[in-house]
Coordinates of C-alpha atoms in Angstrom, one line a residue:
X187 CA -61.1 -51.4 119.8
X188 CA -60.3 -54.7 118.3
X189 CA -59.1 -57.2 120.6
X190 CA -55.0 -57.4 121.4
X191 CA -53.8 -61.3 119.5
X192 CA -52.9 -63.4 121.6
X193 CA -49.4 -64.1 122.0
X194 CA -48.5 -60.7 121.0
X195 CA -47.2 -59.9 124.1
X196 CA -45.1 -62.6 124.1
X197 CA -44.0 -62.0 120.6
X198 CA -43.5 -58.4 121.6
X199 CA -41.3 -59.5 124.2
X200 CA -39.4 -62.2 122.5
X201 CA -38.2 -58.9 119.9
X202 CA -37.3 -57.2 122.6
X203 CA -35.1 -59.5 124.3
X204 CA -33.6 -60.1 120.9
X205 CA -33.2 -56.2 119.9
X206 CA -31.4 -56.1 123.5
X207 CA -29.1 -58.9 123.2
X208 CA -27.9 -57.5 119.9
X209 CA -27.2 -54.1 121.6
X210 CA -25.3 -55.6 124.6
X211 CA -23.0 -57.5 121.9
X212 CA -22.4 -54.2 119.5
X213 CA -21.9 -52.9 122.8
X214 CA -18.9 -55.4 123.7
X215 CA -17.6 -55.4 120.4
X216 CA -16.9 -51.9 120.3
X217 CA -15.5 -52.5 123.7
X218 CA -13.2 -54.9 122.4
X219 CA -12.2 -52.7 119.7
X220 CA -11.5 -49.6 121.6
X221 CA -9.3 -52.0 124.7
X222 CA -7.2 -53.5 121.3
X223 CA -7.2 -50.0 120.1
X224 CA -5.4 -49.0 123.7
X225 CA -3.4 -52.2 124.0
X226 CA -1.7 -51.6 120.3
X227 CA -1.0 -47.9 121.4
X228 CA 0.6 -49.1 124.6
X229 CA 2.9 -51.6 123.0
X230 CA 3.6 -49.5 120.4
X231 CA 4.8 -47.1 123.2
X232 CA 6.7 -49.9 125.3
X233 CA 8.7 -50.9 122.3
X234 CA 9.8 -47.8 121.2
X235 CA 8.3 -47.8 118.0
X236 CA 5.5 -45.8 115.6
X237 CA 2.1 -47.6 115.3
X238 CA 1.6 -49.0 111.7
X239 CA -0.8 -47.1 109.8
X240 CA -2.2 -50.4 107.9
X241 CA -3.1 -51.3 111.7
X242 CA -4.5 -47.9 113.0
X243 CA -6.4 -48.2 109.5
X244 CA -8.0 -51.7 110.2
X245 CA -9.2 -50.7 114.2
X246 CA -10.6 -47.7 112.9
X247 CA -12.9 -49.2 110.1
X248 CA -13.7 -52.1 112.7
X249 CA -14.9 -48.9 115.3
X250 CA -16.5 -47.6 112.4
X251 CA -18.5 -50.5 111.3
X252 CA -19.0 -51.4 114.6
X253 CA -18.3 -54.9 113.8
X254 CA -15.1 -57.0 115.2
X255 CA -11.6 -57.4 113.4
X256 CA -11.1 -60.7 112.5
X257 CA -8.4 -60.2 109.4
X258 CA -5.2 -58.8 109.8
X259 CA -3.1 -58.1 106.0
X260 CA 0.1 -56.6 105.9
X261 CA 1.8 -56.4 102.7
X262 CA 5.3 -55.1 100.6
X263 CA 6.4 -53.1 103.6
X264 CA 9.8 -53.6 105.7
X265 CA 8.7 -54.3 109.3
X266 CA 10.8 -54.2 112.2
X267 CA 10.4 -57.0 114.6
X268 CA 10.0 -55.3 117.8
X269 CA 6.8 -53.7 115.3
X270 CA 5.8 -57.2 114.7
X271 CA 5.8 -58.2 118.7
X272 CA 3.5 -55.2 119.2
X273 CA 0.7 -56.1 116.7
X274 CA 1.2 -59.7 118.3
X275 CA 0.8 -58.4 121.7
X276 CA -2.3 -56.4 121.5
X277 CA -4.1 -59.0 119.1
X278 CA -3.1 -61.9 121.8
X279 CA -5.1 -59.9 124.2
X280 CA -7.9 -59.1 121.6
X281 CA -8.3 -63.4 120.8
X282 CA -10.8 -62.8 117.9
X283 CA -8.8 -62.3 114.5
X284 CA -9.0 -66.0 112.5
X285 CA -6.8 -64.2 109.7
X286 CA -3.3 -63.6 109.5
X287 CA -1.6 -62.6 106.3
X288 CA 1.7 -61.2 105.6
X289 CA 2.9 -61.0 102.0
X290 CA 6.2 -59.8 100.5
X291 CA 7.5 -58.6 103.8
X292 CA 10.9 -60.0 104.6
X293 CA 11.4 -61.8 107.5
X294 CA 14.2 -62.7 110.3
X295 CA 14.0 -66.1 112.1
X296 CA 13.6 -63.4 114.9
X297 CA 10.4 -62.4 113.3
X298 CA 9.5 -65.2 112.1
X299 CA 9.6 -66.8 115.8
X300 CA 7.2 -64.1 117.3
X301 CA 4.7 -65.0 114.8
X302 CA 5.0 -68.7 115.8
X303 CA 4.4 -68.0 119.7
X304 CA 1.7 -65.9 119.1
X305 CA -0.3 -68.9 116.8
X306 CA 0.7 -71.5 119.1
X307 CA -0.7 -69.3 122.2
X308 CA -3.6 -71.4 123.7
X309 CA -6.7 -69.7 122.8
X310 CA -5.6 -68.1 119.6
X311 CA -8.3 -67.7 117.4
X312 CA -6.2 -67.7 114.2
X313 CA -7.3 -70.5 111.5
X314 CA -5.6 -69.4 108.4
X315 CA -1.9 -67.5 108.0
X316 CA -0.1 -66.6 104.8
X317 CA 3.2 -66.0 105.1
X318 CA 3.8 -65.1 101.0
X319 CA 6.8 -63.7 99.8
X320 CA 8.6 -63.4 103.4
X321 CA 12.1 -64.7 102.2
X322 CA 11.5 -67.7 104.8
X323 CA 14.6 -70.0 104.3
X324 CA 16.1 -72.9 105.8
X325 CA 16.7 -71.3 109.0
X326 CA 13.1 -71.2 109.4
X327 CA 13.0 -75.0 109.8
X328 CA 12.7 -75.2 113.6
X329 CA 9.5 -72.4 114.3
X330 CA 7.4 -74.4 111.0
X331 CA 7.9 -77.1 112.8
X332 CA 6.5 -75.9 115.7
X333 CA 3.6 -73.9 114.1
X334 CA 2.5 -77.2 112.3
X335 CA 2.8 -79.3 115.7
X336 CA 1.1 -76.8 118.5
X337 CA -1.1 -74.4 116.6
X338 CA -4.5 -76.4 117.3
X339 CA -7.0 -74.1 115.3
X340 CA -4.8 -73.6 112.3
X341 CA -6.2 -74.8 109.5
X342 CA -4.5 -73.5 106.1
X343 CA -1.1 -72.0 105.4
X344 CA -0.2 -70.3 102.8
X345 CA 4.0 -70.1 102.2
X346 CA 3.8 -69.5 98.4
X347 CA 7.0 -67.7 96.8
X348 CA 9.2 -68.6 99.7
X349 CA 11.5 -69.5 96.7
X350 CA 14.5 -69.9 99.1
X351 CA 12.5 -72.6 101.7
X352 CA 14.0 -75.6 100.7
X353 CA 13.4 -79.0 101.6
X354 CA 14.9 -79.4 104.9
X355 CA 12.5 -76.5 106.2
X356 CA 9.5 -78.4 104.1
X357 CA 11.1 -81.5 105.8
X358 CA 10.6 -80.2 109.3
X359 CA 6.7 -78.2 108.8
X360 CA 5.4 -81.7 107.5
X361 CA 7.4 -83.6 110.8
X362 CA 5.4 -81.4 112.6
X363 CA 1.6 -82.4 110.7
X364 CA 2.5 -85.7 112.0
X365 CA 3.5 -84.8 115.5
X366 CA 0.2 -83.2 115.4
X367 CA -1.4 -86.4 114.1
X368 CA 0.4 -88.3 116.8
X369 CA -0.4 -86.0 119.8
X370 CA -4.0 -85.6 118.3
X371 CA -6.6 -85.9 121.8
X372 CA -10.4 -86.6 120.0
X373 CA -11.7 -85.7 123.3
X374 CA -10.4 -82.1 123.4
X375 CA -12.2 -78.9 122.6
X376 CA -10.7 -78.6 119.1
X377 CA -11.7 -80.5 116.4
X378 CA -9.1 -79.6 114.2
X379 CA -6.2 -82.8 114.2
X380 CA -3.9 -80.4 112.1
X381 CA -3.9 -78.3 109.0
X382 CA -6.2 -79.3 106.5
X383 CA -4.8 -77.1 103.5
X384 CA -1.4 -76.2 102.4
X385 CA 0.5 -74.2 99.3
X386 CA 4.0 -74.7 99.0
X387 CA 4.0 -72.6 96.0
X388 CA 7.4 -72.1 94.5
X389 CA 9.3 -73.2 97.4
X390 CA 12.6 -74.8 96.2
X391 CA 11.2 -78.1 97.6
X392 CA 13.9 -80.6 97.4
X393 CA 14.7 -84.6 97.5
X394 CA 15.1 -84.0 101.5
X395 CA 11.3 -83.4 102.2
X396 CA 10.1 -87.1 100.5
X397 CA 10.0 -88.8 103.3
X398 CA 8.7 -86.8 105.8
X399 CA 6.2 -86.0 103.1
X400 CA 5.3 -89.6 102.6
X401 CA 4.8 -89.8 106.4
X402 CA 2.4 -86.7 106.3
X403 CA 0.3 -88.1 103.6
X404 CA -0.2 -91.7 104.6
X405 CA -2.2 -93.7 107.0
X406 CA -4.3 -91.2 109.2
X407 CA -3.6 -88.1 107.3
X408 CA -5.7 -85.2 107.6
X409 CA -4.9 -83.1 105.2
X410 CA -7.8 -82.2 102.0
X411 CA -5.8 -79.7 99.9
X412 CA -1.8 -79.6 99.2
X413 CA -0.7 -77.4 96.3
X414 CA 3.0 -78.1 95.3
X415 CA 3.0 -76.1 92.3
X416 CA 6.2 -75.1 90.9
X417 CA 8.5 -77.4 92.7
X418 CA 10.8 -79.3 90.5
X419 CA 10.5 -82.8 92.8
X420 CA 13.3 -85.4 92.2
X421 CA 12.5 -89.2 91.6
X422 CA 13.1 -89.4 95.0
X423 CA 10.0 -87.2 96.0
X424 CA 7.5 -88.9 93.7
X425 CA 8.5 -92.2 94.7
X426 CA 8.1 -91.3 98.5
X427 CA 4.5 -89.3 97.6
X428 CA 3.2 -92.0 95.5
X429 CA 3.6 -95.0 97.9
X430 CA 1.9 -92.7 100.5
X431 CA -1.4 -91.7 98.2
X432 CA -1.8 -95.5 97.6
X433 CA -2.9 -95.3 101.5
X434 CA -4.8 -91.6 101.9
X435 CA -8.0 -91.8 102.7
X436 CA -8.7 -87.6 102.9
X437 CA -7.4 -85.3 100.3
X438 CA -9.4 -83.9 97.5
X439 CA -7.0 -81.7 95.9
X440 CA -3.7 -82.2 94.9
X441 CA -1.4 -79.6 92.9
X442 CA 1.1 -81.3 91.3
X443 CA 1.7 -78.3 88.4
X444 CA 5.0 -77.5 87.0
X445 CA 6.8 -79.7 89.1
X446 CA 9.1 -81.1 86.3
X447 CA 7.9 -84.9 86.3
X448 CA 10.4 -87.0 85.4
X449 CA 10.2 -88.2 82.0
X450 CA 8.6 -91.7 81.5
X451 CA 11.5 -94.4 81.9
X452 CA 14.2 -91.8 82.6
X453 CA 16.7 -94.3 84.3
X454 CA 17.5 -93.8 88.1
X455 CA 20.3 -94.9 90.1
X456 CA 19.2 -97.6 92.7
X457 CA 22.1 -96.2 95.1
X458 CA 20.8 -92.9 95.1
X459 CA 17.6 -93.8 97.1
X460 CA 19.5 -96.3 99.5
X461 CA 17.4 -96.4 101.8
X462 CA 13.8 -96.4 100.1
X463 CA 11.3 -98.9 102.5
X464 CA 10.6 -100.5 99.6
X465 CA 9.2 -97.7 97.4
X466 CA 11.5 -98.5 94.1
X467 CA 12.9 -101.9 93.0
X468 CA 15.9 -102.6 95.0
X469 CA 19.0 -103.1 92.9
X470 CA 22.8 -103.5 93.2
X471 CA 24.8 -100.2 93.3
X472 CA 25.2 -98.6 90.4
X473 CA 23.1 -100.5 88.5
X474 CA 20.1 -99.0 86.6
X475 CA 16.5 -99.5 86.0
X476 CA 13.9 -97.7 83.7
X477 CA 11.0 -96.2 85.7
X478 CA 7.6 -94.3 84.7
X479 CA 6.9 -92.0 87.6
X480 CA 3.7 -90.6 86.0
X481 CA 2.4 -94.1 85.7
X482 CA 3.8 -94.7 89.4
X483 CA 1.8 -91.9 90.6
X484 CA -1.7 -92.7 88.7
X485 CA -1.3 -96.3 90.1
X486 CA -0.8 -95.7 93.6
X487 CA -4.4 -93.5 92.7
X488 CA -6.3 -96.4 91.0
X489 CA -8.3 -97.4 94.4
X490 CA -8.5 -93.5 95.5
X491 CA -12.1 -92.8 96.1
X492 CA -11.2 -89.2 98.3
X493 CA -9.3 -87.1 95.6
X494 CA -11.7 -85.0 93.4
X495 CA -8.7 -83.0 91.4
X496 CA -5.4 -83.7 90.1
X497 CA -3.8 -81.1 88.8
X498 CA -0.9 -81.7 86.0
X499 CA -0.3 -78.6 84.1
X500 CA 2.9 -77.4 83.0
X501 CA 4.6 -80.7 82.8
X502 CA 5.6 -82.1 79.3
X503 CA 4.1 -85.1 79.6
X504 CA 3.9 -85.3 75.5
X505 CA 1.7 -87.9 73.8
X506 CA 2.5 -90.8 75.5
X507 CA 1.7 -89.5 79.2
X508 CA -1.1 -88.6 78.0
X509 CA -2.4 -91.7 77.0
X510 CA -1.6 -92.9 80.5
X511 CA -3.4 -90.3 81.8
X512 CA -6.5 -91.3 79.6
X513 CA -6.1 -94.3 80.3
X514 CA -6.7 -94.3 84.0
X515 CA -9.5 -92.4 83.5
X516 CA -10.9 -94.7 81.4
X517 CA -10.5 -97.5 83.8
X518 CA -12.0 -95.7 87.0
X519 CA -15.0 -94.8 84.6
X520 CA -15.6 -98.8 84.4
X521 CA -15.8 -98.9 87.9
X522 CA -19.0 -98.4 89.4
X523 CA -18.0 -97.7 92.7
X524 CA -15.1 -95.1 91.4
X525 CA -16.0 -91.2 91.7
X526 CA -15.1 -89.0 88.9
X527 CA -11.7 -87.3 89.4
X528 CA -11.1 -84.3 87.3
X529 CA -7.5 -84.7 85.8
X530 CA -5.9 -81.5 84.7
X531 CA -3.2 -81.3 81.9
X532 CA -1.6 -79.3 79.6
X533 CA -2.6 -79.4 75.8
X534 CA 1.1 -81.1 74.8
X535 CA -0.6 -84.4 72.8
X536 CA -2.8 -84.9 70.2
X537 CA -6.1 -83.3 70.3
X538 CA -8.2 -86.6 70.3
X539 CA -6.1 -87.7 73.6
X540 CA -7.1 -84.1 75.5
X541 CA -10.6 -84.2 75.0
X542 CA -10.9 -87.3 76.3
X543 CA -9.3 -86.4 79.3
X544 CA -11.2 -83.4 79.3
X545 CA -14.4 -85.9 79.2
X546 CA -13.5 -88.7 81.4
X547 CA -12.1 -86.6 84.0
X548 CA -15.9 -84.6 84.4
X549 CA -14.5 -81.3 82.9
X550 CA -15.6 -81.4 80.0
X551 CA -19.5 -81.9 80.5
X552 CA -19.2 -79.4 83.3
X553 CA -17.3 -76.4 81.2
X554 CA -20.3 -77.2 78.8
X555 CA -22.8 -76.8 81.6
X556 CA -21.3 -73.0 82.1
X557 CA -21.4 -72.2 78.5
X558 CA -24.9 -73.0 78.2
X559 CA -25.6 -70.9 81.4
X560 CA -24.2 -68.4 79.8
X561 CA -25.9 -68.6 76.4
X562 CA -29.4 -69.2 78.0
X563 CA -29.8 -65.8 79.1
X564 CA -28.7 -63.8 75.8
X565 CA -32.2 -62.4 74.6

């Protein structure tokens, strides 16, 4: 008989310990699953109310699988909120789903509260929420202020299509990314120092969320993605948001689409900013003064070595913005020590002006790079 290797043993033994260490934890998450599966039933039964069949769905194909529930999705249903405190009672016991989505389902402030204390419960696990569609208004100002300043794991939030949010409630979520900021502890367990990404899709943001906005952005800010698409901002807004960028150091994605730029030298009153720290011209009452907001915002960006993507599209920028945009472009590729950041627009300007946005901004050599992907494995 030829003679056992050595080490085999050992080897032997080392699969063993790790076949059995992957049985014990199958064996705890099914354990898990079956206690949340008990805990939902109970609530459900406490409150008076029928168990959601979405729910029942997603812990049975978790059982099933044998694999934990980590993703909750709800969507174009009418939920009751003693329905909502159940599933945020049995999954606060559970502690192990990181996502929470609800989408198209109306909600009270009621409702809309019991979501906020179970993501600000210490320990909760959950890192990214949508709440799309939910009818949120300005009544919701006060529990977005407190999901933004106490949930310490959250790290995106979704609240596209919120059409009726408003500013004041955008005012009071952003307050509370800078409470967060404030109150950040580096020496704590979490390493999250507040959201990172955002979409305010379509929210009805108005002039009453620039400054708290400014304040989120600036010095210290944390934030990498913020998506404002579809927000007509005022002059007020894009004055507040550009002197703020001129001192971010961390985002790398901003959505500025369809937000109804103002015209370039569309005339402002100086009264109606009264007062802006020093982010437009001060000027007697009622006087007024021409302003360029797009050339306002790329200038604020012209030492910005963080933000890879500026999004544009959908505003009517016409020839002569984008010539501005070219030409900032053109002077960051002079500088050596400038990244390339991808500018996106919408073809409204002659076709010489788009391509070279298209090239100076990095799309165009990379959209080149995909075609030839493509082409290089036809036969």
């Amino acid at each position: 008989m030829p003679a056992p290797k050595k080490g085999s043993k050992k080897a032997d033994g080392g699969g063993k310990n790790k076949s059995s260490k992957a049985e014990e934890e199958k064996l705890k998450r099914l354990e898990c699953i079956t206690n949340l599966k008990r805990e939902y039933s109970e609530s459900c039964k406490r409150l008076g109310v029928e168990p959601l069949k979405s729910v029942q769905t997603a812990i049975g194909d978790a059982q099933q699988s044998e694999l934990s529930l980590n993703k909750i999705v709800l969507s174009r249903q009418q939920l009751l909120s003693r329905e909502l405190v159940a599933i945020t009672q049995a999954f606060t016991a559970y502690n192990q789903v990181t996502t929470f989505c609800l989408w198209r389902i109306p909600l009270t402030v009621d409702s809309l509260s019991t979501i906020t204390k179970f993501i600000t419960t210490p320990g909760c696990t959950v890192s990214t929420l949508h709440l799309m569609g939910c009818d949120l208004g300005s009544d919701s100002a006060q529990c977005l202020n407190r999901l933004a300043a106490e949930a310490k794991d959250l790290k995106f939030v979704n609240l596209d299509y919120n059409v009726n949010l408003g500013g004041r409630a955008v005012a009071s979520f952003f307050a509370g990314l800078v409470q967060a900021r404030d109150n950040y502890d580096p020496d704590a367990t979490t390493t999250n120092q507040a959201t990172k990404c955002i979409s305010l899709k379509w929210a009805d943001i108005g002039a009453e969320c620039g400054e708290a906005l400014s304040l989120a952005l600036g010095v210290g800010s944390s934030l990498l993605e913020l998506d404002l698409t579809g927000n007509p901002l005022s002059h007020s807004v894009f004055a507040h948001m550009s002197r703020a960028l001129s001192s971010n150091s961390s985002l790398k994605s901003l959505s500025l689409a369809s937000t109804s730029i103002p015209p370039p030298y569309q005339k402002y009153n100086a009264s109606t900013y009264q007062p802006n720290n020093g982010i437009l011209p001060q000027l007697p009452n009622g006087e007024k003064k021409e302003i360029n907001h797009l050339k306002l915002l790329l200038g604020s960006l012209a030492t910005n070595t963080t933000l890879a993507t500026l999004d544009l599209r959908g505003n009517d920028i016409g020839s002569e913005g984008g010539e501005t945009v070219l030409q900032f472009l053109v002077d960051r590729k002079r500088n050596p020590v400038m990244p390339t950041m991808a500018v996106k627009v919408t073809e409204h300007m002659s076709s010489e002006v788009f391509k070279g946005i298209m090239e100076y901004g990095g799309m165009l050599s990379a959209s080149k790079k995909k075609g030839g992907g493509k082409k290089g494995k036809k036969k």
